[in-house]
CSV table of C-alpha atoms (C1' of nucleotides) in Angstrom, one decimal:
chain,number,residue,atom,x,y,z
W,62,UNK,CA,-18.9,22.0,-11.7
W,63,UNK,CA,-22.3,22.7,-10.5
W,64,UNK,CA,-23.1,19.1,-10.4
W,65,UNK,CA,-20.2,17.8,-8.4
W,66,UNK,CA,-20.6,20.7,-6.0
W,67,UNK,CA,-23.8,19.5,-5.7
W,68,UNK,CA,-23.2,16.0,-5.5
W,69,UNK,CA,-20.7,16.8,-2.3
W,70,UNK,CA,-23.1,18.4,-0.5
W,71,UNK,CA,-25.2,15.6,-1.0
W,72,UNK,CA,-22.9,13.2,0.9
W,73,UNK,CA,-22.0,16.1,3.5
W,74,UNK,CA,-25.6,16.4,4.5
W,75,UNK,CA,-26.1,12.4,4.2
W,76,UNK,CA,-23.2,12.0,6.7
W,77,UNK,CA,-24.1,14.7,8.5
W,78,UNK,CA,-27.4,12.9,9.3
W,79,UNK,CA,-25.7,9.9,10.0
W,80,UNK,CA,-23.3,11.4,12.2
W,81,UNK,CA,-26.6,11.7,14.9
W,82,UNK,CA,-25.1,8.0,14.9
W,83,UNK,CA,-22.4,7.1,13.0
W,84,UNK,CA,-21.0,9.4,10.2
W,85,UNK,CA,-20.1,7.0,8.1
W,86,UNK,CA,-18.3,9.0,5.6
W,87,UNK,CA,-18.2,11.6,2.9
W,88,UNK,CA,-16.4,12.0,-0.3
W,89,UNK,CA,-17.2,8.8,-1.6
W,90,UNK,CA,-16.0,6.8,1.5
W,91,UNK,CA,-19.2,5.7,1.7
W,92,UNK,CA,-18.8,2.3,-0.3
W,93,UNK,CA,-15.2,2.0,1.3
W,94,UNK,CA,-16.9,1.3,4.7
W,95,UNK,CA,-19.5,-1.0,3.4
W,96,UNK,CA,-16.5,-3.2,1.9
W,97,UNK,CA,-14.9,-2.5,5.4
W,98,UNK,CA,-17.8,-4.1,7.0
W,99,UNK,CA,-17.9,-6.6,4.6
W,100,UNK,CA,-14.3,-7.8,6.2
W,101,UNK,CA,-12.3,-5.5,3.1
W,102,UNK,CA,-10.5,-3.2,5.5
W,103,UNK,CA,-7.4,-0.8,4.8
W,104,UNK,CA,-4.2,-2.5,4.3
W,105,UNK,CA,-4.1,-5.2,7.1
W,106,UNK,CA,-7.1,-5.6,8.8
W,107,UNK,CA,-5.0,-6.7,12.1
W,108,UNK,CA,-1.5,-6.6,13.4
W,109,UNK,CA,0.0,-9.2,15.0
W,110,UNK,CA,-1.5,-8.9,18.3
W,111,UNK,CA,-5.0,-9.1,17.0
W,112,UNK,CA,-5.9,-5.3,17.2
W,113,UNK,CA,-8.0,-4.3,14.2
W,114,UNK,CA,-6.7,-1.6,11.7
W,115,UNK,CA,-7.8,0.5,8.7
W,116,UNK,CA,-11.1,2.2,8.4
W,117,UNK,CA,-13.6,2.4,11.1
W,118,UNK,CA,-17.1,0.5,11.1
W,119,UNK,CA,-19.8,2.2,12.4
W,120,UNK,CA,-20.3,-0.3,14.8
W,121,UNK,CA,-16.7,0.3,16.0
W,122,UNK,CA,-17.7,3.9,16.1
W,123,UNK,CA,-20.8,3.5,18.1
W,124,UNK,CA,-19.1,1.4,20.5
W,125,UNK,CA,-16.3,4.1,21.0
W,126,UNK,CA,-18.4,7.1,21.0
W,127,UNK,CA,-21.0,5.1,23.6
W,128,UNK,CA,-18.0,4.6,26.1
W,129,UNK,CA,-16.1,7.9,25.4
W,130,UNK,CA,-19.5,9.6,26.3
W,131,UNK,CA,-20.3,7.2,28.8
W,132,UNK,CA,-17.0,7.2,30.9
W,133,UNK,CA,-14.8,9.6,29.2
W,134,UNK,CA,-11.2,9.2,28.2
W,135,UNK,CA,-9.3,8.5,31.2
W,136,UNK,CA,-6.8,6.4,29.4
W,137,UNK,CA,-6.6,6.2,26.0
W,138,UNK,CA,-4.6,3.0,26.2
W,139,UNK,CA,-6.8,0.9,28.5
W,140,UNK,CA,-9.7,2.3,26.8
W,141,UNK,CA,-10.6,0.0,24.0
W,142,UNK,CA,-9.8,-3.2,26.0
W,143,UNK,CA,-13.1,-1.8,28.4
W,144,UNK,CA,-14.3,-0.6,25.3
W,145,UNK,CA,-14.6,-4.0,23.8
W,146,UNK,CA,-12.6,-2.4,20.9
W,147,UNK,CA,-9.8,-4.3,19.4
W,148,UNK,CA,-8.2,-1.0,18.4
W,149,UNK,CA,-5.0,0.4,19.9
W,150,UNK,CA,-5.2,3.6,22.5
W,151,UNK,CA,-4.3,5.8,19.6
W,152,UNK,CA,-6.5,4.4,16.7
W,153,UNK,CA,-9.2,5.3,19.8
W,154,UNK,CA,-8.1,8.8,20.7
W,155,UNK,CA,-7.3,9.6,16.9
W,156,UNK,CA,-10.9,8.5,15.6
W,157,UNK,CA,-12.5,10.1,18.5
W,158,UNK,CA,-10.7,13.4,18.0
W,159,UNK,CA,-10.8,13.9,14.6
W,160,UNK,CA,-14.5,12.2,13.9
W,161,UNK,CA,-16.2,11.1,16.6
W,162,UNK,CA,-16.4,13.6,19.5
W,163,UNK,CA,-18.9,16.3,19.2
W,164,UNK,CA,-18.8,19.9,17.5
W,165,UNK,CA,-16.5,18.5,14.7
W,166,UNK,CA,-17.3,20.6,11.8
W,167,UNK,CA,-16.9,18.7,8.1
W,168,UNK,CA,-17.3,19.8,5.1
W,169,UNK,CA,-16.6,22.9,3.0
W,170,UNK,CA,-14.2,25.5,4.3
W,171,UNK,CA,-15.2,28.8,4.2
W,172,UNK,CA,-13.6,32.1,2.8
W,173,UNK,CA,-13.0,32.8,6.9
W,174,UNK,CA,-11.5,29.5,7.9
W,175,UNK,CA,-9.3,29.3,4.7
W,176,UNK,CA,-8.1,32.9,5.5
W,177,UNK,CA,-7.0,31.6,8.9
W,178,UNK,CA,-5.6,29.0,7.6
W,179,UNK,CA,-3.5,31.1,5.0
W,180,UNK,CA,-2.5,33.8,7.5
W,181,UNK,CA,-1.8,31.2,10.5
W,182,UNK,CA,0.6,29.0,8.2
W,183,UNK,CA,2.5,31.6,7.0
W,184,UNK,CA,3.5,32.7,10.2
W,185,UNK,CA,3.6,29.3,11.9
W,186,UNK,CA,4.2,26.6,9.3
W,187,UNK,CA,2.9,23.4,9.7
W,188,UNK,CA,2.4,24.1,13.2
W,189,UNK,CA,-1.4,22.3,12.3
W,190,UNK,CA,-2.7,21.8,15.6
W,191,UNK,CA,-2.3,25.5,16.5
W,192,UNK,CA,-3.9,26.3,13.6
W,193,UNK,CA,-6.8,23.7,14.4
W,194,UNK,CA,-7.2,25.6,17.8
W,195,UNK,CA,-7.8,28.9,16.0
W,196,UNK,CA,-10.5,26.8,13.8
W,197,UNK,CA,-13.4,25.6,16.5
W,198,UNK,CA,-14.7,22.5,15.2
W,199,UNK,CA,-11.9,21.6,12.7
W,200,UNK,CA,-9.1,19.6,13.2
W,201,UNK,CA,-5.0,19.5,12.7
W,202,UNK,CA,-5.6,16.5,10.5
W,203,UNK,CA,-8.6,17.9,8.5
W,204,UNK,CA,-6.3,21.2,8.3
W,205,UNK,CA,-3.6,19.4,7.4
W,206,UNK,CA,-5.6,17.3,4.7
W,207,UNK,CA,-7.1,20.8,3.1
W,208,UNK,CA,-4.1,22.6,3.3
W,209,UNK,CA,-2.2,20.0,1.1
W,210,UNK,CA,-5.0,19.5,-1.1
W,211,UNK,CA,-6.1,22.8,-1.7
W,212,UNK,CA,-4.4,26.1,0.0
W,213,UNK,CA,-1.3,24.4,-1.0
W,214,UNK,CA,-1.8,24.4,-4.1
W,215,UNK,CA,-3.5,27.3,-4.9
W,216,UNK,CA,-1.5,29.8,-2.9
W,217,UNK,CA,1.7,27.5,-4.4
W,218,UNK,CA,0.9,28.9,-8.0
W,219,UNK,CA,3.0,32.5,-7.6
W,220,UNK,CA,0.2,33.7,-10.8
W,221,UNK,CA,-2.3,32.6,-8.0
W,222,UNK,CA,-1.4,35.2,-5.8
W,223,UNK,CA,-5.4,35.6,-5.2
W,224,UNK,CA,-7.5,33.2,-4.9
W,225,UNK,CA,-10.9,32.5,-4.3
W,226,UNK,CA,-13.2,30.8,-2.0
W,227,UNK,CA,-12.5,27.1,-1.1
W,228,UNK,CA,-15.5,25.2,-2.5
W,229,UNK,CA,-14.8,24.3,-5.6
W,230,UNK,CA,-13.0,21.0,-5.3
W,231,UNK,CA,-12.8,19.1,-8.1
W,232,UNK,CA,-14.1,20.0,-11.7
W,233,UNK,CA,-12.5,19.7,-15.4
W,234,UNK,CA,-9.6,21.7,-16.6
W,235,UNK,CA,-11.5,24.4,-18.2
W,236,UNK,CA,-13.4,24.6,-15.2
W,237,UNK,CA,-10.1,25.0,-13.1
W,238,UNK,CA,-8.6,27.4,-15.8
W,239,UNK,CA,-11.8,29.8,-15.1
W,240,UNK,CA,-11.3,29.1,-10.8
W,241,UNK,CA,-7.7,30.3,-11.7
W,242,UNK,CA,-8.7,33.4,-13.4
W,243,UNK,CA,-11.8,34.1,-11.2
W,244,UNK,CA,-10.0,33.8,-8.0
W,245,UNK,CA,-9.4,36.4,-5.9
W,246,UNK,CA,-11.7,36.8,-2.7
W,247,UNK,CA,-8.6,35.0,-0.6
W,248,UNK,CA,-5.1,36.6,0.2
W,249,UNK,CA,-1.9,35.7,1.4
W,250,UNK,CA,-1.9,38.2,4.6
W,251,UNK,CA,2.3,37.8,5.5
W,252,UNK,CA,2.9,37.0,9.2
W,253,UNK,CA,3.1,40.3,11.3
W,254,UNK,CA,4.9,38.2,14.4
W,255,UNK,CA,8.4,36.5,13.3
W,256,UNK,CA,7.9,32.8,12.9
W,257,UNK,CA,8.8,31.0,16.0
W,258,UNK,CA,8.8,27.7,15.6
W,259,UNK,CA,8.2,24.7,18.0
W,260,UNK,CA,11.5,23.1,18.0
W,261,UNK,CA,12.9,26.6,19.8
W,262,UNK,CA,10.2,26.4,22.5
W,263,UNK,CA,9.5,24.3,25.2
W,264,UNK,CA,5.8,23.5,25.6
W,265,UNK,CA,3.4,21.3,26.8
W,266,UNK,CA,1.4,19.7,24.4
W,267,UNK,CA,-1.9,20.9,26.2
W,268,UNK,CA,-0.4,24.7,25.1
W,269,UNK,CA,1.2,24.3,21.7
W,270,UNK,CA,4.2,26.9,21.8
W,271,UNK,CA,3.0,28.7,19.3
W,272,UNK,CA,-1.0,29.7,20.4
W,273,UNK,CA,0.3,32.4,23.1
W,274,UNK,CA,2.2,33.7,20.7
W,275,UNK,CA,0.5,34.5,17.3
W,276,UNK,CA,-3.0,35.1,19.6
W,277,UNK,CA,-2.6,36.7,23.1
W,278,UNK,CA,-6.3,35.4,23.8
W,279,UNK,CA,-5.9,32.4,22.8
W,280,UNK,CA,-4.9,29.6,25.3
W,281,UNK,CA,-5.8,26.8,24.5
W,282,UNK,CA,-5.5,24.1,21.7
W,283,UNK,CA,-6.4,21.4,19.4
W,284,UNK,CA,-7.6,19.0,21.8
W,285,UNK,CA,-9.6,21.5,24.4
W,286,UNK,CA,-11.2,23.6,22.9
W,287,UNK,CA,-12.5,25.8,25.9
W,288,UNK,CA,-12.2,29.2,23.6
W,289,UNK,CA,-16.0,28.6,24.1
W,290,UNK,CA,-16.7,32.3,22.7
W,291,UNK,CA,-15.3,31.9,19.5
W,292,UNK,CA,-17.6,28.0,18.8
W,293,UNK,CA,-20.0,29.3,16.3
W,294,UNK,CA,-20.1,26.2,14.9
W,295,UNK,CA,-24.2,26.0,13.7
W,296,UNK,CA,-24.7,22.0,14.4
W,297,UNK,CA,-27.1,22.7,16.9
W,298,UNK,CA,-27.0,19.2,17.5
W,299,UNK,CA,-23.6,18.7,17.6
W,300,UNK,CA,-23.0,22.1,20.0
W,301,UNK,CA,-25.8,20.5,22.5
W,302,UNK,CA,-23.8,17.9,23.3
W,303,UNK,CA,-20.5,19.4,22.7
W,304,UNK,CA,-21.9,21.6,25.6
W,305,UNK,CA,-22.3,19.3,28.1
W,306,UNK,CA,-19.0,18.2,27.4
W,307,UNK,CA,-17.2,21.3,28.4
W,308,UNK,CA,-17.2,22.0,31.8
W,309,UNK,CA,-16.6,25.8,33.0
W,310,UNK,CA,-13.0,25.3,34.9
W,311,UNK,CA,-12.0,22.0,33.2
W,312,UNK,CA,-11.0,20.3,30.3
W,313,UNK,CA,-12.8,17.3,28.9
W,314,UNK,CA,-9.8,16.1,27.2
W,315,UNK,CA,-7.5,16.2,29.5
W,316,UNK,CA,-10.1,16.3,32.8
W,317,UNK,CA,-11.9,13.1,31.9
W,318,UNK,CA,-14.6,13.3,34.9
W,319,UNK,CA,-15.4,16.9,35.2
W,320,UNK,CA,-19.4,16.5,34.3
W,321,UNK,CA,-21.4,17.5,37.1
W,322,UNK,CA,-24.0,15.1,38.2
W,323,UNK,CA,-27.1,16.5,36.4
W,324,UNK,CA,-25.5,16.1,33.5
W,325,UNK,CA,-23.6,12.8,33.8
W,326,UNK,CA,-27.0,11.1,34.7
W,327,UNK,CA,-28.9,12.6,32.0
W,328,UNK,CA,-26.3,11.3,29.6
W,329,UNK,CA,-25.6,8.0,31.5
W,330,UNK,CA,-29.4,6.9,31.2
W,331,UNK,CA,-29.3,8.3,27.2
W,332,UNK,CA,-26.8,7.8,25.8
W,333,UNK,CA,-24.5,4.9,27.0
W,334,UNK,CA,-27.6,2.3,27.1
W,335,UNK,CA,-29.2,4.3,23.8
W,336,UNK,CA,-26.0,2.8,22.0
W,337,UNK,CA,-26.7,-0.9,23.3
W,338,UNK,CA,-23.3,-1.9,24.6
W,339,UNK,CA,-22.0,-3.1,27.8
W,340,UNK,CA,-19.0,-2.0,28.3
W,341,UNK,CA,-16.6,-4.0,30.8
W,342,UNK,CA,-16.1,-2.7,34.6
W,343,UNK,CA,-14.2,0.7,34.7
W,344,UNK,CA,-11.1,-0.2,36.4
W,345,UNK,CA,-11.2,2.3,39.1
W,346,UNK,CA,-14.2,1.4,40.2
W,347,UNK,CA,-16.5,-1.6,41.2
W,348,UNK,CA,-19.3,-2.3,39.0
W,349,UNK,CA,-22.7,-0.7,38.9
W,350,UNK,CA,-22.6,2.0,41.4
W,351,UNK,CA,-23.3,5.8,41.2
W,352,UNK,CA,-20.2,6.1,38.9
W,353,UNK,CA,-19.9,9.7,38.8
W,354,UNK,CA,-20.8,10.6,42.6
W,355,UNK,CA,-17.9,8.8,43.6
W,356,UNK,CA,-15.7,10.4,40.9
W,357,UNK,CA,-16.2,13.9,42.7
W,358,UNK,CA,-14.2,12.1,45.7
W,359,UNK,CA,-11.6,10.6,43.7
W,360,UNK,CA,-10.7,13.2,41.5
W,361,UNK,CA,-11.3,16.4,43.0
Q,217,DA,C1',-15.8,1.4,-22.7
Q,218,DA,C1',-11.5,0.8,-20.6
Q,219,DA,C1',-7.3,2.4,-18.7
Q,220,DA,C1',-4.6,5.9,-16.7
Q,221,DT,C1',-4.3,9.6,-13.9
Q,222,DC,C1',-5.7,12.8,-10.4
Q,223,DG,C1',-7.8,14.4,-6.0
Q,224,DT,C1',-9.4,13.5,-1.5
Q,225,DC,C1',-9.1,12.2,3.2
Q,226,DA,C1',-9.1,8.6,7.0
Q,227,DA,C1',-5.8,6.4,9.2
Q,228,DC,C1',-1.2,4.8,10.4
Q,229,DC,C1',3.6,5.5,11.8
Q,230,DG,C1',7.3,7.3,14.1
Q,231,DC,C1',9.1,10.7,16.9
Q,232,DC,C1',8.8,14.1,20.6
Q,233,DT,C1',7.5,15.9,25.1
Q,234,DG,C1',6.0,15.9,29.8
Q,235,DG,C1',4.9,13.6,34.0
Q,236,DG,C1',5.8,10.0,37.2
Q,237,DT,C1',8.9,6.9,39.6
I,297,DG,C1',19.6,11.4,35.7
I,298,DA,C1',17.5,7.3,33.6
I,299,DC,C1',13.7,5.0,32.5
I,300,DC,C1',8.9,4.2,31.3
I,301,DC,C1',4.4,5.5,29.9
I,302,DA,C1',0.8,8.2,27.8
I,303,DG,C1',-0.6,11.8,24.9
I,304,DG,C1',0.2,14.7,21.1
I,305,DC,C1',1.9,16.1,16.6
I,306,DG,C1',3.3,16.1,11.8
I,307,DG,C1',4.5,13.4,7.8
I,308,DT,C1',3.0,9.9,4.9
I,309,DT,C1',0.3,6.2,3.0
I,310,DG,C1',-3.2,4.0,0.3
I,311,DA,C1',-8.0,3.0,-1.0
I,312,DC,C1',-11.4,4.9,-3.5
I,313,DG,C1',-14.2,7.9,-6.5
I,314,DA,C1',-13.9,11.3,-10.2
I,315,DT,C1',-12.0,12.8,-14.3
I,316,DT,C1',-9.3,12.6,-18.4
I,317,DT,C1',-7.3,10.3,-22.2
DNA sequence: AAAATCGTCAACCGCCTGGGT
DNA sequence: GACCCAGGCGGTTGACGATTT
């Protein structure tokens, strides 16, 4: 329906404008968020030991994505308590990876990404952060969400050998019938490698067992994504600061402090006080200081 | 108009792995 | 080798909007 197709970019480009901030949602999770903020959170709003759960605030969000950007993830357990989040490590790490950090593409899928997607799962399975890593800007979970709403289905459907492009989300039943018949840009491409699955490799989870072997280029994963040749990602915005994040030897993710000190300062003065918070003392290190000179010496 | 059903997706949970001691 | 901890992964849940009945 052209309407809803419409209507869904609508909210895309909304959030995306919001994201320069706080994405606060798309696909109707817009009002969700106000209720949130309005103390109606997702199930629970706190476990027992006090730590908040359900949906995100943007407030939460700001304050993560100030400190994140400010100080990096050096410990995604610690973080929130210097964060002055009450979130758990993993809420933290799981919101900044899969919303938060930059170069995170939302939206539509296109016929490319929904090809990959195809091809990679059928010779990996639900192997979804290697197929994340062959996606710059998406993630396992985003993956895993559109493969289960829509690849899964359509590619399910043995009179859907071919399909077509992705976009189409939601429309009535004639509407659907026609996508059904009209279908037939995508195609199941079988796996050319045999399927080796994770449980018969050993791996670290910075190298998912399966990237060195469906892509002999590709080495790296979900969470890094230093295949800086193949981000074509178009959020100019987003890539900027993405950018600055990756370092040319090192891994923000797993690196935390690999900025160099043109950058760090540029970003300290900008974008930590931008966002308005103090955050508590980083626990390595005393106070106000020059943070990141002294990082060089206590890293590297 | 209201209720029922469906589709979407952010977030949680539990398990696994690797590194350090 | 055993234990602990942190990070990562995949499965699942559940709230909400959209659509259908």
């Amino acid at each position: 329906m052209a309407e809803y197709k419409l209507l869904q970019i609508l909210k895309f480009e909304a959030g995306k404008i919001e994201s320069k901030g706080t994405r606060v949602s798309e696909g109707g999770k817009a009002a969700k968020v106000k209720k949130d903020q309005g103390n109606m959170v997702r199930t629970p709003s706190c476990d027992k030991s006090g730590l908040r759960k359900g949906t995100w605030t943007p407030e939460e969000d700001q304050k993560l994505r100030a400190y994140v950007t400010k100080y990096g993830c050096w410990n995604w357990r610690q973080l929130p308590k210097y964060a002055g989040l009450q979130r758990c490590g993993k809420s933290c790490r799981l919101r900044w990876l899969n919303y938060l950090r930059p170069n995170v593409k939302r939206g539509n899928y296109s016929k490319e990404e929904e090809e990959t997607i195809v091809r990679l799962h059928a010779s990996l399975g639900n192997k979804w952060s290697a197929i994340a890593a062959q996606l710059p800007g998406r993630t396992d979970n985003e993956v895993k969400n559109h493969w289960h709403t829509n690849l899964n289905k359509r590619f399910k459907d043995k009179t859907l050998e071919t399909q077509a492009d992705g976009q189409f989300k939601r429309g009535t039943s004639k509407e659907k019938e026609e996508t059904k018949l009209n279908n037939h840009d995508l195609q199941i491409v079988p796996a050319s490698p045999p399927l080796i699955l994770e449980s018969s490799v050993s791996h670290s989870p910075a190298q998912p067992a399966s990237s060195d072997q469906f892509s002999s280029d590709t080495k790296d994963n979900n969470s890094v994504d230093s295949n800086k040749d193949s981000v074509t990602d178009d959020d100019n915005s987003n890539k900027a600061l993405f950018e600055a994040f990756e370092a040319d030897s090192g891994s923000f993710w797993t690196e935390p402090f690999f900025w160099d000190n043109s950058n760090i300062n540029s970003s300290n003065n900008t974008l930590g006080s931008a966002a308005g918070y103090e955050f508590a003392e980083f626990p390595f290190l005393g106070g106000e200081m020059d943070f990141y000179d002294q990082l060089d010496g206590f890293f590297f």
